[in-house]
Amino acid sequence: MRTSWADAVANAESSAAVTSASPSNVAIGGASPSRGGRAAYVPPHLRNRQQSSESSAASSAPAPSIADSPSGIRKPAFFVASDAGGSRRSSGPIRDSVRPSSSGARGGSGGWNSRGAGWDRREREANPFADDDDDAAEAAFNSQENSGINFDAYEDIPVETSGENVPPPVNTFAEIDLGDALTENIRRCKYVKPTPVQRHAIPISLAGRDLMACAQTGSGKTVAFCFPIISAILRGTPAPRQRGSRTAFPLALILSPTRELSVQIHEEARKFAFQTGLRVVVAYGGAPINQQLRDLERGVDILVATPGRLVDLLERARVSLQHIRYLALDEADRMLDMGFEPQIRKIVEQTDMPPRGQRQTMLFSATFPKEIQRMASDFLYNYIFLAVGRVGSSTDLIVQRVEFVLDSDKRSYLMDLLHAQRDTGAHGKHALTLVFVETKRGADSLEHWLCMNGFPATTIHGDRTQQEREAALRSFKSGATPILVATDVAARGLDIPHVAHVINFDLPNDIDDYVHRIGRTGRAGKSGLATAFFNDSNASLARSLSELMQESNQEVPKWLSQYAAARSYGSGSGRSRRTGGGRFGGRDFRRDSSYNRGGGDYYSGGNGYGGGSSGAPSGYGGGYSGAGVISAWD
DNA sequence: TCTACCC
């Protein structure tokens, strides 16, 4: 029962094996380059702390690796001068610089950035569509609902854009000249019509503008940033050849917060880039680095990566970011939150990556808290804010339930739910259940208990090996183990078809995480169910959860409302203030006067805001700010 | 406090 082709495509995507990611136990070759004074291995989070405390001492940065290029340019690939002053921010506004991509200056053709001849590679390129002929994909592509029902619903989706000179949206792919190869791949993907986020984001991106987009992955978020990137690279001036260098110089960088999501994006991007001559490479931790190094050496135009592995590659001088023209952050609010921000700043502001204004930066997420938006503007130049979302009805695809369950009763409750689901059989043979827990240990423990009790379960979390993680995901997707116990590693972005039920065994501490978690179900037009176990330890979530459910037209249990009221009685509820009342990031923070006092503070980097909005249905603005119709949002 | 992020 598909209702959108985008979801159908997502299904097809995920049915493809994560081939590129199949890890082996090959040892990391070449050891680590000798790096004076550098500890063997410091976990990323610890290094972040270290880094931030020594921000003003340029000399305290690790000795830069020297690219082993025979060509004579021995350039430090990491911690170069872009932040020479030691400021936390990048070096000053560049508002006067000419944007390389917006003026159509690139007239050349064949701008691929690889060493070998493009033709040879085209012949050898594995067909990324090879797996699309399986039954799931066929069903998806042939389903009538693909091109019908949901697109009608899309017409009513409110769209907010703000910023200067917003390019108008397009209605068809044909209106945009994406080039022959890409057009052919669109046909292969059986994409008929762009989704709203694509209709708006692609022209914005092709115009060379920076973008902050609130969008659903299920409706083609990946397409929204991949298409313009691929198209622009093909039209752009060819990158300088790097003869004989072992350093790779990608033109585009796509970062995502988890390894599995990077794999998924890579799989999708490969299809779009098929036979364009462009090379898409993925790099992420937990997998042997050797294959990734080989992939990079063969040339890379678009690099999809998780932050940690990319930092490693930068330190080894196997990747340089100095030719980056396009930077995309998927799940951008996650990438910029406390845990990831230092690494992202390091990559974006303390390497040889061109500063904002000289690259094109695109941020995508479904949730965009205002303070994250504010921080994100550090990375953006005169950007356009885009929010695509359904405010009104029809997000009732996910039924949300909350039950009061003591910790000691959770397993028993869970078993009841699983039994009920198994007995009703209402979800068909592919019905999958995704169980979120708070801790990695809890995940192992629950998985073990489920298996002991005859429920075929597996688990995915950060303490498992990458092989185990990917095997677990495959096993879950295939239905071999229809119960997956997961930490938040699986909360965002992953397209897993047939998830009928998301159970928040432990509720997250952050309402945004809840939003992303339950968004794993209710996809592809199916009715999804999300059940949460709530008890005293979740008190801090009571208010925001209650508000969220109200906004989604869900039935809020009376006891939860009382919890929420009690909670907010004292302090004004630290929780829901976080995103300024409208917890859903459906609004440009630049329009919020409380973020704009002092005049121009946030525009100092050239982030001019022209005000106004375009393409928004009338009367839309007011209802949106507080709305949290989020069920299908990623 | 938890999660995720390189050996």
XYZ file of C-alpha atoms in Angstrom, chain A residues 183-421:
239
model
C 17.378 12.513 -16.450
C 17.853 8.941 -17.538
C 18.469 7.873 -13.973
C 15.341 9.643 -12.871
C 13.544 7.531 -15.429
C 15.235 4.384 -14.163
C 14.153 5.275 -10.667
C 10.659 5.713 -12.061
C 10.382 9.123 -10.539
C 7.471 10.803 -12.195
C 7.085 13.975 -10.329
C 9.078 15.857 -7.746
C 7.819 15.943 -4.187
C 7.251 19.310 -2.566
C 10.619 19.424 -0.941
C 12.215 18.634 -4.273
C 10.101 21.161 -6.125
C 11.427 23.879 -3.870
C 14.854 22.715 -2.833
C 16.194 21.758 -6.239
C 15.742 25.182 -7.853
C 17.143 26.851 -4.769
C 20.128 24.599 -4.865
C 20.637 24.944 -8.602
C 20.617 28.691 -8.152
C 23.653 28.248 -6.004
C 21.957 29.305 -2.805
C 22.642 28.017 0.642
C 19.695 26.249 2.159
C 18.271 25.209 5.466
C 15.484 22.754 4.782
C 13.005 21.045 7.037
C 11.931 18.064 5.030
C 10.795 14.481 5.144
C 13.253 11.878 4.005
C 10.423 9.723 2.911
C 9.436 12.314 0.379
C 12.768 12.524 -1.273
C 15.075 14.530 0.876
C 18.131 12.712 -0.395
C 17.089 13.415 -3.939
C 16.624 17.045 -3.036
C 20.283 17.503 -2.332
C 21.779 14.810 -4.548
C 20.220 15.883 -7.831
C 21.435 19.464 -7.771
C 24.853 18.443 -6.543
C 25.292 15.925 -9.331
C 23.881 18.256 -11.918
C 26.044 21.152 -10.835
C 29.210 19.092 -10.795
C 28.514 17.867 -14.298
C 27.981 21.398 -15.516
C 30.775 22.911 -13.554
C 34.340 23.445 -14.473
C 36.357 20.284 -14.288
C 38.302 19.917 -11.130
C 42.044 20.161 -11.392
C 43.610 16.786 -11.875
C 45.593 15.498 -8.968
C 48.116 13.390 -10.715
C 49.867 10.811 -8.673
C 48.559 12.152 -5.424
C 47.214 9.782 -2.849
C 45.057 12.556 -1.542
C 41.484 12.583 -2.736
C 39.823 15.890 -3.523
C 36.053 15.481 -3.483
C 33.902 18.259 -4.860
C 30.939 17.496 -2.652
C 30.709 16.270 0.904
C 27.633 14.732 2.487
C 27.793 14.130 6.222
C 25.394 12.072 8.280
C 25.319 11.119 11.940
C 25.324 7.341 11.691
C 27.172 4.806 9.618
C 24.070 3.051 8.407
C 22.581 6.298 7.247
C 25.716 7.112 5.323
C 25.512 3.722 3.675
C 21.918 4.376 2.738
C 22.665 7.783 1.272
C 25.562 6.331 -0.667
C 23.402 3.622 -2.150
C 20.906 6.173 -3.278
C 23.447 8.650 -4.604
C 25.103 5.886 -6.629
C 21.891 5.372 -8.521
C 21.499 9.019 -9.328
C 25.107 9.260 -10.466
C 25.004 6.111 -12.544
C 26.787 6.548 -15.845
C 27.414 10.193 -15.253
C 31.077 9.520 -14.804
C 30.860 10.859 -11.279
C 32.232 8.788 -8.491
C 30.440 8.495 -5.182
C 32.407 7.076 -2.283
C 31.302 6.318 1.255
C 33.595 6.386 4.267
C 32.586 5.435 7.771
C 34.052 3.892 10.854
C 33.890 0.359 12.062
C 34.631 -0.972 8.620
C 38.116 -1.691 7.310
C 39.611 1.489 6.057
C 41.618 -0.138 3.301
C 38.780 -0.558 0.881
C 37.665 2.970 1.540
C 41.182 4.201 0.851
C 41.249 2.306 -2.414
C 37.895 3.744 -3.375
C 39.166 7.211 -2.635
C 42.337 6.665 -4.616
C 40.330 5.797 -7.674
C 38.837 9.225 -7.512
C 35.917 10.734 -5.717
C 33.541 13.486 -6.668
C 30.957 13.024 -3.960
C 32.055 11.787 -0.577
C 29.459 10.494 1.854
C 30.871 10.105 5.330
C 30.399 9.996 9.051
C 32.380 12.651 10.871
C 34.816 10.472 12.776
C 36.117 8.537 9.828
C 36.372 11.673 7.785
C 38.501 13.310 10.453
C 40.717 10.260 10.363
C 41.066 10.480 6.616
C 41.829 14.173 6.841
C 44.518 13.554 9.418
C 46.046 10.927 7.202
C 45.923 13.449 4.391
C 44.048 10.946 2.287
C 41.267 13.428 1.802
C 41.490 17.144 1.275
C 38.477 19.392 1.349
C 40.003 22.277 -0.515
C 37.986 21.615 -3.648
C 34.673 21.231 -1.905
C 31.950 23.145 -3.691
C 28.945 21.528 -2.081
C 28.451 20.590 1.534
C 25.321 18.821 2.708
C 24.515 17.892 6.282
C 21.803 15.307 6.637
C 19.995 15.269 9.959
C 21.639 18.622 10.380
C 20.230 19.382 13.790
C 21.771 16.213 15.103
C 25.041 17.027 13.442
C 25.102 20.366 15.183
C 23.992 19.307 18.621
C 26.325 18.995 21.549
C 27.760 15.661 20.628
C 28.653 16.360 17.042
C 29.156 20.084 16.822
C 32.881 20.124 17.633
C 33.643 17.552 14.984
C 31.558 19.357 12.435
C 33.221 22.646 13.232
C 36.560 20.968 12.918
C 35.698 19.595 9.518
C 34.002 22.689 8.204
C 35.955 25.486 9.838
C 39.380 24.110 10.611
C 40.332 22.340 7.463
C 41.098 23.594 4.027
C 37.430 23.543 3.116
C 36.441 26.785 1.399
C 34.589 29.106 3.761
C 30.895 29.718 3.517
C 30.071 31.848 0.559
C 32.731 30.096 -1.456
C 31.025 26.772 -1.141
C 27.366 25.905 -1.215
C 25.972 24.582 2.036
C 22.716 22.709 2.464
C 21.283 21.566 5.766
C 18.446 19.102 5.956
C 16.437 17.823 8.850
C 12.885 17.428 10.020
C 13.460 18.932 13.413
C 15.298 22.202 13.623
C 15.308 23.737 17.084
C 15.837 27.436 16.966
C 19.094 27.460 18.832
C 20.412 24.916 16.410
C 19.236 27.062 13.542
C 21.091 29.923 15.085
C 24.267 27.950 15.339
C 23.789 26.560 11.870
C 23.829 30.048 10.446
C 27.552 30.041 11.195
C 27.933 27.670 8.305
C 25.593 29.344 5.890
C 25.756 32.325 3.577
C 22.651 34.333 2.825
C 20.629 31.192 3.025
C 17.087 30.329 2.225
C 14.956 28.677 4.833
C 12.533 26.081 3.549
C 9.948 24.186 5.524
C 7.709 21.620 3.944
C 5.174 20.014 6.115
C 1.675 18.972 6.607
C -0.129 21.036 9.110
C -3.646 19.902 8.728
C -4.888 16.409 8.571
C -3.612 13.126 7.299
C -0.750 12.679 9.619
C -2.929 10.261 11.428
C -0.953 7.580 9.699
C 0.713 6.958 12.991
C -1.388 6.188 15.970
C 0.484 7.210 19.063
C -0.188 5.562 22.374
C 1.343 6.186 25.735
C 0.982 3.797 28.605
C 2.061 4.211 32.157
C 4.387 1.301 32.807
C 6.770 0.858 35.695
C 10.232 -0.238 34.751
C 9.655 -3.553 36.445
C 6.589 -4.170 34.320
C 7.990 -3.160 30.957
C 8.990 -6.607 29.767
C 5.667 -8.071 30.621
C 3.909 -5.258 28.792
C 6.183 -5.681 25.848
C 5.376 -9.328 25.632
C 1.691 -8.517 25.638
C 2.169 -6.125 22.756
C 4.201 -8.589 20.765
C 1.709 -11.360 21.374
C -1.167 -9.160 20.364
C 0.563 -8.171 17.202
